[in-house]
Coordinates of C-alpha atoms in Angstrom, one line a residue:
Chain A
X732 CA 90.0 143.3 138.9
X733 CA 89.1 146.8 140.0
X734 CA 88.1 149.7 137.8
X735 CA 91.4 151.5 138.3
X736 CA 93.4 148.6 137.0
X737 CA 91.1 148.1 134.0
X738 CA 91.4 151.8 133.2
X739 CA 95.2 151.8 133.5
X740 CA 95.4 148.7 131.4
X741 CA 93.0 150.1 128.7
X742 CA 94.9 153.3 128.4
X743 CA 98.1 151.3 128.2
X744 CA 100.0 152.9 131.0
X745 CA 103.1 150.9 130.4
X746 CA 105.8 153.1 131.8
X747 CA 108.0 155.6 129.9
X748 CA 109.1 154.8 126.4
X749 CA 112.5 156.1 125.4
X750 CA 111.7 158.7 122.7
X751 CA 115.0 158.1 120.8
X752 CA 114.3 154.3 120.7
X753 CA 110.8 154.9 119.5
X754 CA 112.1 157.1 116.6
X755 CA 114.7 154.4 115.8
X756 CA 112.0 151.7 115.6
X757 CA 109.9 154.0 113.4
X758 CA 112.8 154.4 111.1
X759 CA 113.4 150.7 110.8
X760 CA 109.7 150.2 110.1
X761 CA 109.9 152.7 107.3
X762 CA 113.0 151.0 105.9
X763 CA 111.0 147.7 105.9
X764 CA 108.3 149.4 103.8
X765 CA 111.1 150.6 101.4
X766 CA 112.4 147.0 101.3
X767 CA 109.1 145.8 99.9
X768 CA 108.7 148.9 97.7
X769 CA 112.0 148.0 96.0
X770 CA 110.5 144.7 94.8
X771 CA 108.3 146.6 92.3
X772 CA 111.1 146.1 89.8
X773 CA 114.0 143.7 89.5
X774 CA 116.2 146.8 88.9
X775 CA 115.5 148.2 92.4
X776 CA 115.0 145.0 94.3
X777 CA 118.6 144.6 95.5
X778 CA 118.7 148.1 97.0
X779 CA 115.4 147.4 98.6
X780 CA 116.9 144.3 100.3
X781 CA 119.7 146.5 101.6
X782 CA 117.1 148.8 103.2
X783 CA 115.7 145.8 104.9
X784 CA 119.1 144.8 106.3
X785 CA 119.7 148.3 107.6
X786 CA 116.2 148.5 109.2
X787 CA 116.8 145.2 110.9
X788 CA 120.3 146.3 112.2
X789 CA 118.7 149.5 113.6
X790 CA 116.0 147.6 115.4
X791 CA 118.5 145.1 116.9
X792 CA 121.1 147.6 117.9
X793 CA 118.4 149.9 119.4
X794 CA 117.1 147.1 121.5
X795 CA 120.5 145.9 122.6
X796 CA 121.3 149.5 123.8
X797 CA 118.0 150.2 125.6
X798 CA 117.7 146.7 127.0
X799 CA 121.3 145.8 127.6
X800 CA 121.7 142.9 129.9
X801 CA 121.8 144.3 133.4
X802 CA 123.8 142.7 136.2
X803 CA 121.7 141.7 139.2
X804 CA 124.0 143.5 141.7
X805 CA 124.1 147.2 141.3
X806 CA 127.2 149.0 142.5
X807 CA 127.3 151.4 145.4
X808 CA 125.6 154.5 143.8
X809 CA 123.0 152.4 142.1
X810 CA 124.2 153.0 138.6
X811 CA 123.9 150.6 135.7
X812 CA 126.3 147.6 135.5
X813 CA 126.5 145.8 132.2
X814 CA 126.3 142.0 132.5
X815 CA 129.1 141.0 130.2
X816 CA 128.3 137.3 130.4
X817 CA 124.7 138.0 129.4
X818 CA 125.8 140.1 126.5
X819 CA 128.2 137.4 125.3
X820 CA 125.3 134.9 125.5
X821 CA 123.2 137.0 123.3
X822 CA 125.9 137.6 120.8
X823 CA 126.6 133.9 120.7
X824 CA 122.9 133.2 120.1
X825 CA 122.9 135.7 117.2
X826 CA 126.1 134.1 115.8
X827 CA 124.6 130.6 115.9
X828 CA 121.6 131.8 114.1
X829 CA 123.7 133.7 111.5
X830 CA 125.8 130.7 110.7
X831 CA 122.8 128.3 110.3
X832 CA 120.8 130.9 108.3
X833 CA 123.6 131.8 105.9
X834 CA 124.5 128.1 105.3
X835 CA 120.9 127.3 104.6
X836 CA 120.5 130.3 102.3
X837 CA 123.7 129.3 100.3
X838 CA 123.0 125.6 100.0
X839 CA 119.3 125.6 99.2
X840 CA 118.4 124.5 95.6
X841 CA 116.0 127.0 93.9
X842 CA 113.5 124.1 93.4
X843 CA 113.4 123.7 97.1
X844 CA 112.5 127.4 97.9
X845 CA 108.9 126.5 99.0
X846 CA 110.3 124.2 101.7
X847 CA 112.8 126.7 102.9
X848 CA 110.2 129.4 103.1
X849 CA 107.9 127.0 105.1
X850 CA 110.8 126.2 107.4
X851 CA 111.5 129.9 107.9
X852 CA 107.8 130.5 108.7
X853 CA 107.9 127.8 111.3
X854 CA 110.8 129.5 113.0
X855 CA 109.0 132.8 113.1
X856 CA 106.0 131.1 114.6
X857 CA 108.1 129.3 117.2
X858 CA 110.1 132.4 118.0
X859 CA 106.8 134.3 118.6
X860 CA 105.7 131.5 120.9
X861 CA 109.0 131.7 122.8
X862 CA 108.8 135.5 123.2
X863 CA 105.2 135.4 124.3
X864 CA 106.0 132.7 126.8
X865 CA 109.0 134.7 128.1
X866 CA 106.8 137.7 128.4
X867 CA 104.3 135.7 130.4
X868 CA 106.9 134.3 132.7
X869 CA 108.6 137.6 133.3
X870 CA 106.1 140.4 132.5
X871 CA 107.9 143.0 134.6
X872 CA 110.8 142.9 132.1
X873 CA 108.5 143.8 129.3
X874 CA 106.7 146.6 131.3
X875 CA 103.4 144.9 130.9
X876 CA 102.5 144.2 134.5
X877 CA 101.7 146.3 137.6
X878 CA 103.7 146.2 140.8
X879 CA 101.8 143.1 142.1
X880 CA 102.8 141.1 139.0
X881 CA 99.3 141.3 137.4
X882 CA 99.6 141.5 133.7
X883 CA 97.5 144.3 132.1
X884 CA 94.2 143.2 130.5
X885 CA 95.1 144.5 127.0
X886 CA 98.5 142.9 127.2
X887 CA 96.8 139.6 128.1
X888 CA 94.7 139.7 125.0
X889 CA 97.6 140.7 122.8
X890 CA 99.8 138.0 124.4
X891 CA 97.1 135.3 124.1
X892 CA 96.6 136.2 120.4
X893 CA 100.3 136.3 119.8
X894 CA 101.0 132.9 121.2
X895 CA 98.0 131.4 119.5
X896 CA 98.9 132.8 116.0
X897 CA 102.6 131.9 116.6
X898 CA 101.8 128.3 117.5
X899 CA 99.4 127.9 114.6
X900 CA 102.1 129.3 112.3
X901 CA 104.7 126.9 113.7
X902 CA 102.8 123.6 113.5
X903 CA 101.1 124.5 110.3
X904 CA 104.4 125.4 108.6
X905 CA 106.0 122.2 109.9
X906 CA 103.3 120.2 108.1
X907 CA 103.6 122.3 105.0
X908 CA 107.3 121.8 105.1
X909 CA 106.9 118.0 105.4
X910 CA 104.4 117.9 102.6
X911 CA 106.5 120.1 100.2
X912 CA 109.7 118.2 101.1
X913 CA 108.1 114.9 100.4
X914 CA 108.5 113.6 103.9
X915 CA 104.8 113.4 104.1
X916 CA 102.4 112.5 101.3
X917 CA 100.9 115.4 99.5
X918 CA 97.5 113.6 99.6
X919 CA 95.0 115.3 101.9
X920 CA 94.5 113.5 105.3
X921 CA 90.8 113.7 106.1
X922 CA 89.8 113.0 109.7
X923 CA 86.2 112.1 110.3
X924 CA 84.3 115.1 111.9
X925 CA 87.3 117.3 111.2
X926 CA 85.2 120.4 110.7
X927 CA 83.6 119.8 114.1
X928 CA 87.0 119.2 115.8
X929 CA 88.6 122.2 114.2
X930 CA 85.8 124.6 115.0
X931 CA 85.5 123.3 118.5
X932 CA 89.3 123.7 119.0
X933 CA 89.2 127.3 117.6
X934 CA 86.2 128.1 119.8
X935 CA 88.1 126.7 122.8
X936 CA 91.2 128.9 122.0
X937 CA 89.1 132.0 121.7
X938 CA 87.2 131.3 124.8
X939 CA 90.4 130.6 126.8
X940 CA 92.0 133.8 125.5
X941 CA 88.9 135.7 126.8
X942 CA 89.1 133.8 130.1
X943 CA 92.8 134.7 130.3
X944 CA 91.9 138.3 130.8
X945 CA 90.3 137.5 134.2
X946 CA 92.6 134.6 135.2
X947 CA 96.3 134.7 134.4
X948 CA 96.9 131.2 135.8
X949 CA 99.5 129.1 134.0
X950 CA 97.1 126.4 133.0
X951 CA 95.1 128.9 130.9
X952 CA 98.2 130.2 129.1
X953 CA 99.7 126.8 128.4
X954 CA 96.4 125.2 127.3
X955 CA 96.0 128.0 124.7
X956 CA 99.5 127.3 123.6
X957 CA 98.9 123.5 123.3
X958 CA 95.6 123.8 121.6
X959 CA 97.1 126.3 119.1
X960 CA 99.8 123.9 118.2
X961 CA 97.2 121.2 117.6
X962 CA 94.9 123.4 115.5
X963 CA 97.8 124.4 113.3
X964 CA 98.5 120.8 112.6
X965 CA 94.8 119.9 112.0
X966 CA 94.3 122.8 109.7
X967 CA 97.0 121.9 107.3
X968 CA 96.9 118.0 107.1
X969 CA 93.7 118.0 105.0
X970 CA 95.1 120.3 102.4
X971 CA 96.4 118.6 99.3
X972 CA 99.7 119.2 97.5
X973 CA 98.1 121.2 94.7
X974 CA 96.9 123.9 97.2
X975 CA 100.3 124.3 98.8
X976 CA 101.1 127.6 97.1
X977 CA 98.0 129.0 98.9
X978 CA 99.0 127.4 102.2
X979 CA 102.6 128.8 102.0
X980 CA 101.2 132.3 101.3
X981 CA 98.7 131.9 104.1
X982 CA 101.3 130.9 106.6
X983 CA 103.4 133.9 105.5
X984 CA 100.4 136.0 106.4
X985 CA 100.0 134.3 109.8
X986 CA 103.7 134.9 110.6
X987 CA 103.1 138.6 110.0
X988 CA 100.1 138.7 112.3
X989 CA 102.0 136.9 115.0
X990 CA 104.8 139.5 114.8
X991 CA 102.1 142.3 114.9
X992 CA 100.5 140.8 118.0
X993 CA 103.9 140.7 119.7
X994 CA 104.4 144.3 118.6
X995 CA 101.2 145.3 120.4
X996 CA 102.4 143.5 123.5
X997 CA 105.7 145.3 123.4
X998 CA 104.4 148.6 122.1
X999 CA 107.0 148.4 119.4
X1000 CA 106.2 150.3 116.1
X1001 CA 108.9 148.4 114.1
X1002 CA 107.1 145.1 115.0
X1003 CA 103.6 146.5 114.3
X1004 CA 104.5 148.0 111.0
X1005 CA 106.4 144.9 109.9
X1006 CA 103.6 142.6 111.1
X1007 CA 101.0 144.6 109.2
X1008 CA 103.2 144.6 106.0
X1009 CA 103.9 140.9 106.2
X1010 CA 100.3 140.0 107.1
X1011 CA 98.9 141.9 104.2
X1012 CA 101.6 140.6 101.9
X1013 CA 100.7 137.0 102.7
X1014 CA 97.0 137.6 102.4
X1015 CA 97.4 139.2 99.0
X1016 CA 99.6 136.4 97.7
X1017 CA 97.0 133.9 99.0
X1018 CA 94.3 135.8 97.1
X1019 CA 96.4 135.8 93.9
X1020 CA 97.1 132.1 94.2
X1021 CA 93.4 131.3 94.9
X1022 CA 92.4 133.4 91.9
X1023 CA 94.9 131.7 89.7
X1024 CA 93.5 128.3 90.5
X1025 CA 89.9 129.6 90.7
X1026 CA 89.6 128.2 94.2
X1027 CA 87.8 130.0 97.0
X1028 CA 89.9 130.6 100.1
X1029 CA 87.3 128.8 102.2
X1030 CA 87.4 125.7 100.0
X1031 CA 91.2 125.6 100.2
X1032 CA 91.1 125.9 104.0
X1033 CA 88.4 123.2 104.1
X1034 CA 90.8 121.0 102.3
X1035 CA 90.4 117.7 100.5
X1036 CA 91.4 119.0 97.0
X1037 CA 93.3 116.3 95.2
X1038 CA 91.5 113.4 96.8
X1039 CA 88.4 113.7 94.5
X1040 CA 90.7 114.5 91.5
X1041 CA 92.5 111.2 91.9
X1042 CA 89.2 109.4 91.8
X1043 CA 88.0 111.1 88.7
X1044 CA 91.3 110.7 86.9
X1045 CA 91.1 106.9 87.3
X1046 CA 87.9 106.7 85.3
X1047 CA 87.7 105.2 81.9
X1048 CA 89.2 107.4 79.2
X1049 CA 88.3 107.4 75.6
X1050 CA 91.2 106.8 73.3
X1051 CA 91.6 109.7 70.9
X1052 CA 94.2 110.0 68.1
X1053 CA 97.2 112.2 68.7
X1054 CA 100.2 113.1 66.7
X1055 CA 103.7 112.1 67.9
X1056 CA 106.7 114.2 67.0
X1057 CA 110.5 114.0 67.4
X1058 CA 113.1 116.5 68.5
X1059 CA 114.1 116.9 64.9
X1060 CA 110.5 117.9 63.9
X1061 CA 110.4 120.3 66.8
X1062 CA 113.8 121.9 65.9
X1063 CA 112.7 122.3 62.3
X1064 CA 109.3 123.9 63.2
X1065 CA 110.8 126.3 65.7
X1066 CA 113.7 127.3 63.5
X1067 CA 111.2 128.2 60.7
X1068 CA 109.1 130.2 63.1
X1069 CA 109.0 133.9 63.7
X1070 CA 107.4 133.9 67.2
X1071 CA 107.9 131.1 69.7
X1072 CA 106.2 131.2 73.2
X1073 CA 107.6 128.8 75.7
X1074 CA 105.2 127.7 78.5
X1075 CA 107.2 126.1 81.3
X1076 CA 105.6 124.2 84.2
X1077 CA 106.8 122.7 87.3
X1078 CA 107.5 119.4 85.5
X1079 CA 110.2 121.3 83.6
X1080 CA 111.9 122.2 86.9
X1081 CA 111.5 118.6 88.3
X1082 CA 113.4 117.3 85.2
X1083 CA 116.0 120.1 85.7
X1084 CA 115.4 121.1 82.1
X1085 CA 115.6 124.9 82.6
X1086 CA 119.2 125.2 81.5
X1087 CA 118.7 123.1 78.4
X1088 CA 115.6 125.1 77.7
X1089 CA 117.4 128.4 77.9
X1090 CA 120.1 127.0 75.6
X1091 CA 117.4 126.1 73.1
X1092 CA 116.0 129.6 73.3
X1093 CA 119.5 131.0 72.8
X1094 CA 120.0 129.1 69.6
X1095 CA 116.6 130.1 68.3
X1096 CA 117.2 133.7 69.1
X1097 CA 120.5 133.5 67.2
X1098 CA 118.6 132.3 64.2
X1099 CA 116.3 135.4 64.5
X1100 CA 113.4 133.8 66.2
X1101 CA 111.5 135.9 68.7
X1102 CA 111.3 133.9 71.9
X1103 CA 109.2 134.7 74.9
X1104 CA 108.2 132.8 78.1
X1105 CA 104.7 132.7 79.4
X1106 CA 104.2 132.1 83.1
X1107 CA 101.0 131.0 84.8
X1108 CA 100.8 132.3 88.4
X1109 CA 100.8 128.7 89.7
X1110 CA 103.4 127.4 87.3
X1111 CA 105.7 126.7 90.3
X1112 CA 105.1 125.5 93.8
X1113 CA 104.9 129.0 95.3
X1114 CA 104.1 132.5 94.1
X1115 CA 106.7 133.6 91.5
X1116 CA 108.6 130.3 91.8
X1117 CA 108.9 129.7 88.1
X1118 CA 110.4 133.2 87.5
X1119 CA 113.2 132.4 90.0
X1120 CA 113.8 129.0 88.3
X1121 CA 114.1 130.7 84.9
X1122 CA 116.3 133.5 86.3
X1123 CA 118.6 130.9 87.8
X1124 CA 119.0 129.5 84.3
X1125 CA 120.0 132.9 83.1
X1126 CA 116.8 133.7 81.3
X1127 CA 116.5 137.5 81.1
X1128 CA 113.5 138.7 83.1
X1129 CA 112.3 140.9 80.3
X1130 CA 111.7 137.9 78.1
X1131 CA 109.4 136.4 80.8
X1132 CA 105.7 137.5 80.8
X1133 CA 102.8 136.9 83.1
X1134 CA 99.6 135.3 81.9
X1135 CA 97.5 138.4 81.5
X1136 CA 100.3 140.2 79.6
X1137 CA 101.0 137.5 77.0
X1138 CA 97.7 135.7 76.6
X1139 CA 96.8 137.9 73.6
X1140 CA 100.0 137.0 71.8
X1141 CA 99.3 133.3 71.3
X1142 CA 97.2 134.0 68.3
X1143 CA 100.2 135.6 66.6
X1144 CA 102.6 132.9 67.7
X1145 CA 103.8 130.3 65.3
X1146 CA 104.8 127.8 68.0
X1147 CA 103.7 127.4 71.6
X1148 CA 106.2 125.1 73.3
X1149 CA 104.7 123.6 76.4
X1150 CA 107.1 121.9 78.7
X1151 CA 106.2 120.4 82.0
X1152 CA 102.9 122.2 82.2
X1153 CA 99.5 120.7 81.6
X1154 CA 96.4 122.0 83.5
X1155 CA 97.4 125.6 83.0
X1156 CA 97.0 125.2 79.2
X1157 CA 93.7 123.2 79.3
X1158 CA 91.0 125.0 77.3
X1159 CA 88.4 122.9 79.2
X1160 CA 88.8 125.6 82.0
X1161 CA 87.2 128.0 79.6
X1162 CA 84.5 125.8 78.0
X1163 CA 83.6 122.8 80.1
X1164 CA 81.4 123.6 83.0
X1165 CA 81.7 120.1 84.4
X1166 CA 85.5 120.2 84.5
X1167 CA 87.1 120.4 87.9
X1168 CA 89.3 123.2 86.7
X1169 CA 86.5 125.2 85.1
X1170 CA 86.9 128.9 85.6
X1171 CA 90.6 128.8 86.2
X1172 CA 92.5 131.3 84.1
X1173 CA 94.6 129.4 81.5
X1174 CA 97.2 130.2 78.8
X1175 CA 95.6 130.1 75.4
X1176 CA 98.2 127.8 73.8
X1177 CA 95.6 126.3 71.4
X1178 CA 95.5 129.6 69.5
X1179 CA 99.1 129.2 68.3
X1180 CA 99.6 127.9 64.8
X1181 CA 101.5 124.9 66.2
X1182 CA 101.6 123.5 69.7
X1183 CA 104.6 121.4 70.7
X1184 CA 103.7 119.6 73.9
X1185 CA 106.6 118.0 75.8
X1186 CA 105.3 115.3 78.1
X1187 CA 106.7 112.2 79.8
X1188 CA 103.9 109.9 78.5
X1189 CA 100.3 110.1 77.3
X1190 CA 99.1 108.4 80.5
X1191 CA 99.9 110.9 83.2
X1192 CA 97.6 113.8 84.0
X1193 CA 98.1 117.0 85.9
X1194 CA 97.3 117.8 89.5
X1195 CA 93.7 118.2 88.7
X1196 CA 93.5 114.8 87.0
X1197 CA 91.8 116.0 83.9
X1198 CA 92.5 115.2 80.3
X1199 CA 93.7 118.0 78.1
X1200 CA 92.0 118.6 74.7
X1201 CA 95.1 120.3 73.4
X1202 CA 96.8 116.9 73.1
X1203 CA 94.4 115.8 70.4
X1204 CA 94.2 118.9 68.3
X1205 CA 95.3 118.9 64.7
X1206 CA 98.0 121.5 65.2
X1207 CA 99.5 119.7 68.2
X1208 CA 102.6 117.6 68.1
X1209 CA 103.3 115.5 71.3
X1210 CA 107.0 115.3 72.1
X1211 CA 107.0 112.3 74.5
X1212 CA 110.0 111.9 76.8
X1213 CA 112.0 113.4 79.6
X1214 CA 111.9 117.2 79.4
X1215 CA 115.6 117.8 79.8
X1216 CA 116.5 115.1 77.3
X1217 CA 114.0 116.5 74.8
X1218 CA 115.3 120.0 75.2
X1219 CA 118.9 118.8 74.8
X1220 CA 118.0 116.8 71.7
X1221 CA 116.3 119.8 70.2
X1222 CA 119.4 121.9 70.8
X1223 CA 121.5 119.2 69.1
X1224 CA 119.1 119.1 66.1
X1225 CA 119.1 122.9 65.8
X1226 CA 122.9 123.0 65.9
X1227 CA 123.3 120.0 63.6
X1228 CA 120.6 120.9 61.0
X1229 CA 121.2 124.6 61.0
X1230 CA 123.7 124.6 58.2
Chain B
X897 CA 101.7 155.1 123.9
X898 CA 98.1 154.2 124.4
X899 CA 96.3 151.3 122.7
X900 CA 94.5 153.6 120.2
X901 CA 97.7 155.2 119.0
X902 CA 99.3 151.8 118.4
X903 CA 96.2 150.4 116.8
X904 CA 96.1 153.4 114.5
X905 CA 99.7 152.7 113.4
X906 CA 98.8 149.1 112.8
X907 CA 95.7 149.9 110.6
X908 CA 97.6 152.5 108.6
X909 CA 100.5 150.1 108.1
X910 CA 98.0 147.5 106.8
X911 CA 96.9 150.0 104.2
X912 CA 100.5 150.8 103.3
X913 CA 101.2 147.0 103.0
X914 CA 98.2 146.6 100.8
X915 CA 99.3 149.1 98.3
X916 CA 103.0 148.3 98.4
X917 CA 102.5 144.6 97.9
X918 CA 100.1 145.1 95.0
X919 CA 102.9 147.1 93.3
X920 CA 105.3 144.2 93.6
X921 CA 105.9 142.6 90.2
X922 CA 104.6 139.0 90.1
X923 CA 108.0 137.9 88.9
X924 CA 109.4 138.8 92.3
X925 CA 106.8 137.1 94.5
X926 CA 109.2 134.5 95.7
X927 CA 111.8 137.0 96.9
X928 CA 108.9 139.0 98.4
X929 CA 108.0 136.0 100.5
X930 CA 111.6 135.4 101.6
X931 CA 112.2 139.0 102.5
X932 CA 108.9 139.3 104.4
X933 CA 110.1 136.2 106.2
X934 CA 113.3 138.0 107.2
X935 CA 111.7 141.2 108.3
X936 CA 108.9 139.5 110.3
X937 CA 111.8 138.2 112.4
X938 CA 111.9 141.7 113.9
X939 CA 110.3 139.8 116.8
X940 CA 114.0 139.3 117.7
X941 CA 113.4 142.6 119.5
X942 CA 111.1 140.8 122.0
X943 CA 113.6 138.0 122.2
X944 CA 116.5 140.3 123.0
X945 CA 114.4 142.0 125.8
X946 CA 113.6 138.6 127.3
X947 CA 117.2 137.4 127.1
X948 CA 118.6 140.6 128.6
X949 CA 116.1 140.8 131.5
X950 CA 117.0 139.6 135.0
X951 CA 114.6 137.9 137.2
X952 CA 113.5 134.7 135.5
X953 CA 115.9 132.1 134.2
X954 CA 113.3 130.3 132.1
X955 CA 112.2 133.5 130.5
X956 CA 115.9 134.3 129.7
X957 CA 116.5 130.9 128.1
X958 CA 113.3 131.1 126.1
X959 CA 114.5 134.6 124.9
X960 CA 117.9 133.2 123.9
X961 CA 116.3 130.3 122.0
X962 CA 114.1 132.9 120.2
X963 CA 117.1 135.0 119.4
X964 CA 118.7 131.9 117.7
X965 CA 115.5 131.2 115.7
X966 CA 114.9 134.8 114.7
X967 CA 118.6 135.2 113.7
X968 CA 118.4 132.1 111.4
X969 CA 115.5 133.8 109.7
X970 CA 117.0 137.2 109.5
X971 CA 120.4 136.1 108.1
X972 CA 118.9 133.3 106.0
X973 CA 116.0 135.3 104.7
X974 CA 118.1 138.3 103.6
X975 CA 120.8 136.1 102.2
X976 CA 118.5 133.9 100.2
X977 CA 116.6 137.0 98.9
X978 CA 119.8 138.6 97.8
X979 CA 121.0 135.3 96.2
X980 CA 117.7 135.1 94.2
X981 CA 117.7 138.8 93.2
X982 CA 121.2 138.5 91.9
X983 CA 119.9 136.0 89.3
X984 CA 117.5 138.4 87.7
X985 CA 119.2 139.9 84.7
X986 CA 118.1 142.0 81.8
X987 CA 118.5 141.0 78.1
X988 CA 121.6 142.0 76.2
X989 CA 125.0 140.8 77.2

């Protein structure tokens, strides 16, 4: 490649950009920022979502005007002829996507949100791959090639990165989906020499993207694509079910970087702004999830969490005395209480107990009890999942508090009602340096006057496979049984015994 | 636009993203993920360009496939976000 070509590539001489279109894309980028800004409070969130819809409409309409399908044959004076068939094809494609998307959005159960999000991530990834491939096959249409069909150097790097990140997002999300959906065991799959294989594959991808700048042969492009699909798969299979909230957030981040890389290729500000927003968003959520589990990002990526836990959980356990209780006992204790803090965990959602739980809270509130909910960041299967599950059960959001906001209140609480949660209440995380969950921030339920712990049986342990000292404390009463049935029975006891 | 101009936009947008996302209340982290999902499908722009361009049939069909995938995300992502947000209600009825 001669100096002239490198210079023109480096300065990005990609032909004229329609200034009106550029402004329109900028506007839609700003509307996307406002869409996220709206989420700072539930009160403004819906209007934020509408900004997002408007931003997307502007981006799509602008593109369809500036890049309307052009008929191959120009008429006599060389003016533009709209390709009606082409336009209809595009509209049909949008229509198909709209129907599938809306049906999925309406039908999905809130407990299955992590799977849906993983599925959506995989589509972003695959769409990025398809766009990058289309740009590679027809670079002239994207204004990224010179007259001889040579793709600009900068564009080759951007395109190579776009297809690599897109492919990793796709295959990684497919594995995450299968694990979350239960089609694949949540247990980590550990290949021998996996670190060597992974690092080797990553090095090969980077090397080939670099080589792509001097040789735009199809084999280079498609090998990068293939290897990236493989590495996405390899990266996620060793990660255990407990780390899935981090993985889903991480893939969210990747989908953003994929969009940004394509934005660089197309010189499109809407895509670049969005990619940067989504990329940072996913990265921050991954960080929040890691911090909530006291796991380093590297150790999550390295995988294997859950495998050792299963081993330690199977060890001999000393039998310690614990106090059983009934729904009637629980109803009595809570109706006499002034402050009750409910600590829901994913087990509550699995048992579909959220509506019964909210009913229980309603009856207590009617009797003058002050009821609050305490949410640990990893209470659900993805960031903020438990809040959605409670909102679905009509729990007002101003009764729901995050860990750092409510932890100081357990000391004043008469009852801490733990339902379907375990590890997130384990005081060993604060005291026992040998515990696998040591250092993880936990809810201080043991400071409450009474702890009511709803649990299926005394045998089962949480994800981390560790015993919880709270079970055996004097002020703890174990309510053994199905979470939903227990909540229902407490409601009955409250209503029956109230007068 | 030259590469440096685009790169500047990208870096500034990363900073905007950093501050905006930290201001999102943790209670809305799930809707945040579904809405970021929807907006990252702005890659539909690239898909539309590919499907409208003449000259390569395979490029066009890849573009149309990407339009379908991105549309699923856009419509599905915004719809499910809106469905979730409608559930968040304040106390007092």
